[in-house]
Amino acid sequence: MKEGMTRLYNWYEMRSIQYAEQHNVDLQNFKPVKMGVEQEDGSLTKIPPPEEQEFLDEMDIKVKKYLRGGSANLEALRDKKLKGQLAVREELYGKSAKAAVKIEKWLMPSEGGYLEAEGIEKTWRIKQESIAREVDLSSSKNQYDIVLPDLGPYTLDFTSSGRYMAVAGRKGHLAIIDMMNMGLVKELQVRETVRDVTFLHNEVFFAAAQKKYPYIYNRDGTELHCLKEHGSVLKLQFLKNHFLLASINKFGQLHYQDVTTGLMVGNFRTGLGRSDVMQVNPFNGVIALGHSNGSVTMWKPTSGAPMVKMLTHHGPVSALSFHSNGHLMATAGTDKKIKIWDLRKFEVLQTLPGHAKTLDFSQKGLLATSTGSFVQILGDFSGSQNYSRYMTHSIAKGYQIQKVMFRPYEDVLGLGHSMGWSSILIPGSGEPNFDSWVANPFETPKQRREKEVRSLLDKLPPETIMLDPKKIGTLKPRTKRREKRSKEEREAEMEAAVADAKSSVSTKRKTKGRSKPSRRAKKMQEAGERAKRPFLEQQKQEEELSKNKKQKISEQSEQLPKSLQRFVSKKAGS
Amino acid sequence: MKVKVISRSTDEFTRERSNDLQRVFRNFDPSLRTQEKAVEYVRALNAAKLDKIFARPFVGAMDGHIDSVSCMAKNPNHLKGIFSGSMDGDIRLWDLASRRTICQFPGHQGAVRGLTASTDGRILVSCGTDCTVRVWNVPLATIMDSDDLSDNSAKESAVYVWKNAFWGVDHQCDGNLFATAGAQVDIWDHNRSQPVNSFEWGKDTVISVRFNPGEPNILATSASDRSIAIYDLRMSSPTTKLIMRTKTNSIAWNPMEPMNFTAANEDCNCYSYDARKLDEAKCVHKDHVSAVMDIDYSPTGREFVTGSYDRTIRIFQYNGGHSREIYHTKRMQRVFCVKFSCDGSYVISGSDDTNLRLWKAKASEQMGVLLPRERKNHEYREAVQNRYKHLPEVKRIVRNRHLPKPIFKASALRRIMGEAERRKDERRRAHSAPGSMPKESIRKKRIVKKVE
């Protein structure tokens, strides 16, 4: 089976959509074909046994995930050849989705973790010690505290496979740790402030934001690059698919640098002051910044203005995190609120009380929040995006947690705090089955080199970062667009026409009395008026149109959620 | 309390011995692969670029003739053998693998105009302007494979002298009859010295003849009176005739849809017809800028190759209005004959510059044995490219071809002329009484009449 069996609605779909728009066909009313045995009245169709039926129902739900959206409405197509081709393709997509479901059902090597309370127990009262007693020895090794009191609050980062961890102490301590055998790969002391650390595309390279500039080191601790253009960086993020290193510096400048070519792809002033809250949305590569005025802005490297500005909190934003499906964002503010946002509608789904200095979503959608020495894990167990308490944990009193981060493909939460770092078990947080071609915790050096080459071949251009990445591969629907002329141009054109009309008035001498100067002047004026009329009429029409548009916009802005209303463009023309 | 956490033992997920293959685990969950559409698009773009880089269609030239190559015939029994006849009366059998002449067939006095091999591949029939039809025994395949080339000329098994010069010959696909085209269409038997049957419709010279691959008794001919005629050997008179505005140089039947044939026309286009419904072409294949001289279908019936007087070879889809590929070299002159190889992976052309040229049917195809992983990779690249072929950037790369300057200019000129004609037609229609000038489709336009 091929990697990336995505369903694409490029040209074909656009054609069908265009057709549907022309003929008022509702594309939303598409009903997927139901699996199973169709039963007609009186016919002797065989009814599958209950367990099989159950499996079929379960499959129906799971197939949807692999179909990646509904199919195009073929009924609305008039082109029979195209319809036939599309029908074949749709069938193929359905088959591959079913095969993927069967693989998920039967061939996955491991199952996800869980924590279930029995009787009057509550999951959030269960202590790490009691979990350690129940789980196997190798898992209980993942609970530990490393105490390094001298080198100050620690921050950490994992590779995408979860195998390696980079830690950075504020006072210049950098280390890379192999989490599989808990071996220290490299440790170095840079003897200046380190604010953040991030791995690049694999564990061989990492970048550290130091006192004046960010630096790139390799696994052996050799300094490879000093990125002077970034300035003194507060937060670093790496965009894996695009090979872009993004940073936000003290002056609120956002930099994007391509680490393969060294090209500075984007350099933008946010204009909202110092900010040390930055997070990449893994779903689409958009970078979100949290600001001290309570707004969150979302950026892409190809435009100097933020794509989205939303007011999230009254007071500074202290942390934010994205769910891996790209639809959910969690923000925390100093107004003692944690909010969960739906990024499709830019609406608050849930507001939870509480401080959070750092937030992180796990692969399976658990949300870790932390303040002081207290960690709380929230989970969405109702399936309706309603987050409730799942687990809690307190580290030794007085330790200030700097950063929480879930380890990918493991049920482990890493905590960087003022006295070192710790690791606790959070059952059900990680994806149990890894894909060797995506992120392999058991990667050999040869595989790593191979993957580096492949990922460089698939490196995405910065233009592919957009709010809806599913738009790539589709065609823009045709829109009628007239080029707009400026007011001066229009006026110049009108004047030219008037002058033309005036000069064309004949100055021939006529019979006595008919070519008096007053008459000639009147005639000229009349001609000018006549030439002016169409221009004036057009202007009037345009004004009316823009007035209507303005009205519409004001209506629209009322429909928008409160947080976005003040960012609605007031200009009618845009 | 029930608790379980993910716990992976290294033994379970890594290989046991260093001789083993690395273990691979798959998880097809879409949420693990972020921005998969963008990644696929980039891959499609890269695939299109790689295709361009690897497009090296020219395999080699076969020289040996001392006059222009006028006709070719495939050996249906032997994949790498091809016969070619030239204007000086020379007939040669070539080995495509080594690109050498294996055997020569001396005898013709004037130009050889037609060559064909019987279905079993044992008999070769040639005809020419010296008014003779010659029947030859083809040397065995084992001899072809041997390196010994001492005895490399064959003797004809029969020579039939007839009244008129011949323009073409074709063998029945299943049987022992063959047809020659000249002043009339003659049907010959292997064992008779005179035609067993002959058809005449009009006085003009018949210039090409082709038997239907599915129904052995049906043949199509084209004549210099601009007609395409369909004959049935079971009937005494020809069945249908179609007169077009310009002459048809050659005809090829679609081997997979034997009711359809494509005619290579003098007006730079090819016309696909359904033999049962000749009043309208099924498809018009445009792109050449000069007369199309010869046409041959791929054994798959999905595409055909045409050779033209404009010194290029083009490959068309059987239902495509424009060519998918154009081949040209600086040294290749007017192309008089083209053939698809019997496995559909090569194209052979014979041209005015006395050479036969061997081309790949797919310009960027990797020849030789492919490893399974390699093949899978090729298939994947083709699939993603196919999926994104409608996007402007991919389309631009895939469609771009370098054309020789004369061809480029001529095609631009033809485009302008076509556009002007269309505009003029439109204006005429606008200024005449409504309905008096019905719009005529290009598929019908070039047909003058159909005669039963």
Coordinates of N, CA and C in Angstrom, one line a residue, chain B residues 309-444:
Chain B
Y309 N 6.0 14.3 -42.7 CA 6.9 15.0 -43.6 C 7.6 16.2 -42.9
D310 N 7.2 16.6 -41.7 CA 7.8 17.7 -41.0 C 9.0 17.2 -40.2
R311 N 9.5 16.0 -40.4 CA 10.7 15.5 -39.8 C 10.5 15.1 -38.4
T312 N 9.3 14.9 -37.9 CA 9.1 14.5 -36.5 C 8.2 13.3 -36.5
I313 N 8.3 12.6 -35.3 CA 7.5 11.5 -35.0 C 6.7 11.9 -33.8
R314 N 5.4 11.6 -33.8 CA 4.6 11.9 -32.6 C 3.8 10.7 -32.2
I315 N 3.6 10.7 -30.9 CA 2.8 9.5 -30.3 C 1.5 10.1 -29.7
F316 N 0.4 9.5 -30.1 CA -0.9 10.0 -29.7 C -1.6 9.0 -28.9
Q317 N -2.4 9.4 -28.0 CA -3.4 8.5 -27.3 C -4.4 8.2 -28.4
Y318 N -5.0 7.0 -28.2 CA -6.0 6.6 -29.3 C -7.2 7.5 -29.3
N319 N -7.5 8.2 -28.1 CA -8.6 9.1 -28.1 C -8.2 10.6 -27.8
G320 N -6.9 10.8 -28.0 CA -6.4 12.2 -27.6 C -6.3 13.1 -28.8
G321 N -6.8 14.3 -28.6 CA -6.7 15.2 -29.7 C -5.4 15.8 -30.0
H322 N -4.5 15.7 -29.0 CA -3.1 16.2 -29.2 C -2.1 15.1 -28.8
S323 N -0.9 15.3 -29.4 CA 0.1 14.2 -29.1 C 0.6 14.3 -27.7
R324 N 1.0 13.1 -27.2 CA 1.6 13.2 -25.9 C 3.1 13.3 -25.9
E325 N 3.6 13.0 -27.1 CA 5.1 13.0 -27.2 C 5.5 13.4 -28.6
I326 N 6.6 14.1 -28.7 CA 7.2 14.4 -30.1 C 8.7 14.0 -30.0
Y327 N 9.1 13.3 -31.1 CA 10.5 12.9 -31.2 C 11.1 13.6 -32.4
H328 N 12.3 14.1 -32.3 CA 13.0 14.6 -33.5 C 14.5 14.6 -33.2
T329 N 15.3 14.6 -34.2 CA 16.7 14.8 -34.1 C 17.1 15.7 -35.2
K330 N 18.2 16.3 -35.1 CA 18.7 17.2 -36.1 C 18.9 16.5 -37.4
R331 N 19.4 15.2 -37.3 CA 19.7 14.5 -38.6 C 18.6 13.8 -39.2
M332 N 17.5 13.7 -38.5 CA 16.4 12.9 -39.1 C 15.7 13.8 -40.1
Q333 N 15.5 13.2 -41.3 CA 14.8 14.0 -42.4 C 13.4 13.5 -42.4
R334 N 12.7 13.7 -43.6 CA 11.3 13.3 -43.7 C 11.1 11.9 -43.3
V335 N 10.1 11.7 -42.5 CA 9.9 10.3 -42.0 C 8.8 9.7 -42.9
F336 N 9.2 8.5 -43.5 CA 8.3 7.9 -44.4 C 7.6 6.7 -43.8
C337 N 8.2 6.1 -42.8 CA 7.5 4.9 -42.2 C 7.8 4.8 -40.7
V338 N 6.8 4.4 -39.9 CA 7.0 4.2 -38.5 C 6.4 2.9 -38.1
K339 N 6.9 2.3 -37.1 CA 6.3 1.1 -36.6 C 6.5 1.1 -35.0
F340 N 5.5 0.6 -34.4 CA 5.6 0.3 -32.9 C 6.2 -1.1 -32.8
S341 N 7.1 -1.4 -31.9 CA 7.6 -2.7 -31.8 C 6.5 -3.6 -31.2
C342 N 6.6 -5.0 -31.4 CA 5.6 -5.9 -31.0 C 5.3 -5.9 -29.5
D343 N 6.2 -5.4 -28.7 CA 5.9 -5.4 -27.3 C 5.5 -4.0 -26.8
G344 N 5.3 -3.1 -27.7 CA 4.8 -1.8 -27.4 C 5.7 -0.9 -26.6
S345 N 7.0 -1.3 -26.5 CA 7.9 -0.4 -25.7 C 8.9 0.4 -26.6
Y346 N 8.9 0.1 -27.9 CA 9.8 0.8 -28.7 C 9.1 1.3 -29.9
V347 N 9.7 2.4 -30.6 CA 9.1 2.9 -31.8 C 10.3 2.9 -32.8
I348 N 10.0 2.5 -34.0 CA 11.1 2.5 -35.0 C 10.6 3.4 -36.2
S349 N 11.5 4.2 -36.6 CA 11.2 5.1 -37.7 C 12.1 5.0 -38.9
G350 N 11.7 5.1 -40.1 CA 12.5 5.1 -41.2 C 12.4 6.4 -42.0
S351 N 13.5 7.0 -42.3 CA 13.3 8.4 -42.9 C 14.2 8.5 -44.1
D352 N 14.1 9.7 -44.7 CA 14.7 10.1 -45.9 C 16.2 10.0 -45.8
D353 N 16.8 10.1 -44.6 CA 18.2 10.1 -44.5 C 18.8 8.7 -44.4
T354 N 18.1 7.8 -45.0 CA 18.5 6.4 -45.2 C 18.7 5.6 -43.9
N355 N 18.3 6.2 -42.8 CA 18.5 5.5 -41.5 C 17.2 5.0 -40.9
L356 N 17.3 3.9 -40.2 CA 16.2 3.5 -39.3 C 16.6 4.0 -37.9
R357 N 15.6 4.5 -37.2 CA 15.9 5.0 -35.8 C 15.0 4.3 -34.8
L358 N 15.7 3.9 -33.7 CA 15.0 3.2 -32.6 C 14.7 4.2 -31.5
W359 N 13.5 4.3 -31.0 CA 13.1 5.2 -29.9 C 12.4 4.4 -28.9
K360 N 12.4 4.9 -27.7 CA 11.6 4.4 -26.6 C 10.2 4.9 -26.8
A361 N 9.2 4.1 -26.5 CA 7.8 4.6 -26.6 C 7.5 5.5 -25.4
K362 N 8.1 5.3 -24.2 CA 7.9 6.2 -23.1 C 9.3 6.8 -22.9
A363 N 9.4 8.1 -23.1 CA 10.7 8.8 -23.2 C 11.6 8.6 -22.0
S364 N 10.9 8.6 -20.8 CA 11.7 8.5 -19.6 C 11.7 7.2 -18.9
E365 N 11.3 6.2 -19.6 CA 11.2 4.8 -19.0 C 12.6 4.3 -18.8
Q366 N 12.7 3.6 -17.6 CA 14.0 3.0 -17.4 C 14.0 1.6 -18.0
M367 N 15.0 1.4 -18.8 CA 15.1 0.1 -19.5 C 15.8 -0.9 -18.7
G368 N 15.7 -2.2 -19.0 CA 16.4 -3.2 -18.3 C 15.5 -3.7 -17.1
V369 N 16.1 -4.6 -16.4 CA 15.4 -5.3 -15.3 C 15.2 -4.3 -14.1
L370 N 14.0 -4.2 -13.6 CA 13.8 -3.3 -12.5 C 13.7 -4.2 -11.2
L371 N 14.3 -3.7 -10.1 CA 14.1 -4.4 -8.9 C 12.7 -4.0 -8.4
P372 N 12.1 -4.9 -7.6 CA 10.7 -4.7 -7.1 C 10.5 -3.3 -6.5
R373 N 11.5 -2.9 -5.6 CA 11.4 -1.6 -4.9 C 11.5 -0.5 -5.9
E374 N 12.3 -0.7 -6.9 CA 12.5 0.4 -7.9 C 11.2 0.5 -8.7
R375 N 10.6 -0.6 -9.0 CA 9.4 -0.6 -9.8 C 8.3 0.1 -9.0
K376 N 8.2 -0.2 -7.8 CA 7.2 0.4 -6.9 C 7.4 1.9 -6.8
N377 N 8.6 2.3 -6.7 CA 8.9 3.7 -6.7 C 8.5 4.4 -8.0
H378 N 8.7 3.8 -9.1 CA 8.3 4.3 -10.4 C 6.8 4.4 -10.4
E379 N 6.1 3.4 -10.0 CA 4.7 3.4 -10.0 C 4.1 4.5 -9.1
Y380 N 4.7 4.6 -8.0 CA 4.3 5.7 -7.1 C 4.4 7.1 -7.7
R381 N 5.6 7.3 -8.3 CA 5.8 8.6 -8.9 C 4.8 8.9 -10.0
E382 N 4.5 7.8 -10.8 CA 3.6 8.0 -11.9 C 2.2 8.3 -11.3
A383 N 1.8 7.6 -10.2 CA 0.5 7.8 -9.6 C 0.3 9.2 -9.1
V384 N 1.3 9.7 -8.3 CA 1.2 11.1 -7.8 C 1.2 12.1 -8.9
Q385 N 2.0 11.9 -9.9 CA 2.0 12.8 -11.0 C 0.7 12.8 -11.7
N386 N 0.1 11.7 -11.8 CA -1.2 11.6 -12.5 C -2.3 12.3 -11.7
R387 N -2.1 12.2 -10.3 CA -3.1 12.8 -9.5 C -3.1 14.3 -9.6
Y388 N -1.9 14.9 -9.7 CA -1.7 16.3 -9.7 C -1.5 16.9 -11.1
K389 N -1.8 16.1 -12.1 CA -1.4 16.6 -13.5 C -2.2 17.8 -13.9
H390 N -3.3 18.1 -13.2 CA -4.2 19.3 -13.6 C -3.7 20.6 -13.0
L391 N -2.8 20.5 -12.1 CA -2.3 21.7 -11.5 C -1.4 22.5 -12.4
P392 N -1.4 23.8 -12.4 CA -0.7 24.5 -13.4 C 0.8 24.2 -13.5
E393 N 1.4 24.2 -12.3 CA 2.9 24.0 -12.3 C 3.3 22.6 -12.9
V394 N 2.6 21.6 -12.4 CA 2.9 20.2 -12.9 C 2.6 20.1 -14.4
K395 N 1.5 20.7 -14.8 CA 1.0 20.6 -16.1 C 2.1 21.3 -17.0
R396 N 2.6 22.4 -16.6 CA 3.5 23.1 -17.4 C 4.8 22.3 -17.6
I397 N 5.3 21.7 -16.6 CA 6.5 20.9 -16.7 C 6.3 19.7 -17.6
V398 N 5.1 19.0 -17.3 CA 4.9 17.8 -18.1 C 4.7 18.1 -19.6
R399 N 4.0 19.2 -19.9 CA 3.7 19.4 -21.3 C 4.8 20.1 -22.1
N400 N 5.8 20.7 -21.4 CA 6.8 21.4 -22.1 C 7.7 20.5 -23.0
R401 N 7.8 20.8 -24.2 CA 8.7 20.1 -25.1 C 9.5 21.1 -25.9
H402 N 10.7 20.8 -26.1 CA 11.5 21.6 -27.0 C 11.2 21.2 -28.4
L403 N 10.9 22.2 -29.2 CA 10.6 21.9 -30.6 C 11.7 22.6 -31.5
P404 N 12.1 21.9 -32.6 CA 12.9 22.6 -33.6 C 12.3 23.9 -34.0
K405 N 13.1 24.9 -34.3 CA 12.6 26.2 -34.6 C 11.5 26.2 -35.8
P406 N 11.8 25.5 -36.9 CA 10.9 25.5 -38.0 C 9.5 24.9 -37.6
I407 N 9.6 23.9 -36.8 CA 8.3 23.2 -36.3 C 7.6 24.2 -35.4
F408 N 8.3 24.8 -34.5 CA 7.7 25.8 -33.6 C 7.0 26.9 -34.3
K409 N 7.7 27.4 -35.3 CA 7.2 28.5 -36.1 C 6.0 28.1 -36.9
A410 N 6.1 26.9 -37.5 CA 5.0 26.4 -38.4 C 3.8 26.2 -37.5
S411 N 4.0 25.7 -36.3 CA 2.8 25.4 -35.5 C 2.1 26.7 -35.1
A412 N 3.0 27.7 -34.7 CA 2.4 28.9 -34.4 C 1.6 29.5 -35.5
L413 N 2.2 29.4 -36.7 CA 1.5 30.0 -37.9 C 0.2 29.2 -38.1
R414 N 0.3 27.9 -38.0 CA -1.0 27.1 -38.2 C -2.0 27.5 -37.2
R415 N -1.6 27.8 -35.9 CA -2.5 28.2 -34.9 C -3.2 29.5 -35.3
I416 N -2.3 30.5 -35.8 CA -2.9 31.8 -36.2 C -3.9 31.6 -37.3
M417 N -3.5 30.8 -38.3 CA -4.4 30.6 -39.4 C -5.7 30.0 -39.0
G418 N -5.6 29.0 -38.2 CA -6.8 28.3 -37.7 C -7.7 29.3 -37.0
E419 N -7.1 30.2 -36.2 CA -7.8 31.1 -35.4 C -8.5 32.1 -36.4
A420 N -7.7 32.6 -37.4 CA -8.3 33.5 -38.3 C -9.5 32.9 -39.1
E421 N -9.3 31.7 -39.5 CA -10.4 31.0 -40.2 C -11.6 30.9 -39.3
R422 N -11.4 30.6 -38.1 CA -12.5 30.4 -37.1 C -13.2 31.8 -37.0
R423 N -12.4 32.8 -36.9 CA -13.0 34.2 -36.7 C -13.8 34.6 -37.9
K424 N -13.2 34.3 -39.1 CA -13.9 34.7 -40.3 C -15.2 33.9 -40.4
D425 N -15.2 32.7 -40.1 CA -16.4 31.8 -40.1 C -17.5 32.4 -39.2
E426 N -17.0 32.8 -38.1 CA -17.9 33.3 -37.1 C -18.6 34.6 -37.6
R427 N -17.8 35.5 -38.2 CA -18.3 36.7 -38.8 C -19.3 36.4 -39.9
R428 N -18.9 35.5 -40.7 CA -19.8 35.1 -41.8 C -21.2 34.7 -41.3
R429 N -21.1 33.9 -40.3 CA -22.3 33.3 -39.7 C -23.1 34.5 -39.1
A430 N -22.4 35.4 -38.4 CA -23.2 36.5 -37.8 C -23.9 37.4 -38.8
H431 N -23.3 37.4 -40.1 CA -23.9 38.3 -41.1 C -24.7 37.6 -42.1
S432 N -25.0 36.4 -41.9 CA -25.9 35.7 -42.8 C -27.2 35.4 -42.0
A433 N -28.2 34.9 -42.8 CA -29.5 34.6 -42.2 C -29.3 33.5 -41.1
P434 N -30.0 33.7 -40.0 CA -29.8 32.7 -38.9 C -30.2 31.3 -39.4
G435 N -29.3 30.3 -39.2 CA -29.6 29.0 -39.6 C -29.1 28.6 -41.0
S436 N -28.8 29.6 -41.8 CA -28.3 29.3 -43.1 C -26.9 28.8 -43.2
M437 N -26.1 29.0 -42.1 CA -24.8 28.5 -42.1 C -24.6 27.7 -40.8
P438 N -25.1 26.5 -40.8 CA -25.0 25.7 -39.5 C -23.5 25.5 -39.2
K439 N -23.3 25.4 -37.9 CA -21.9 25.1 -37.4 C -21.5 23.7 -37.7
E440 N -20.3 23.5 -38.3 CA -19.9 22.2 -38.7 C -18.7 21.8 -37.8
S441 N -18.8 20.6 -37.2 CA -17.8 20.2 -36.3 C -16.5 19.8 -37.1
I442 N -15.4 19.9 -36.5 CA -14.1 19.6 -37.2 C -14.1 18.1 -37.6
R443 N -14.9 17.3 -36.9 CA -14.9 15.9 -37.2 C -15.6 15.6 -38.4
K444 N -16.5 16.5 -38.8 CA -17.3 16.3 -40.1 C -16.8 17.1 -41.2

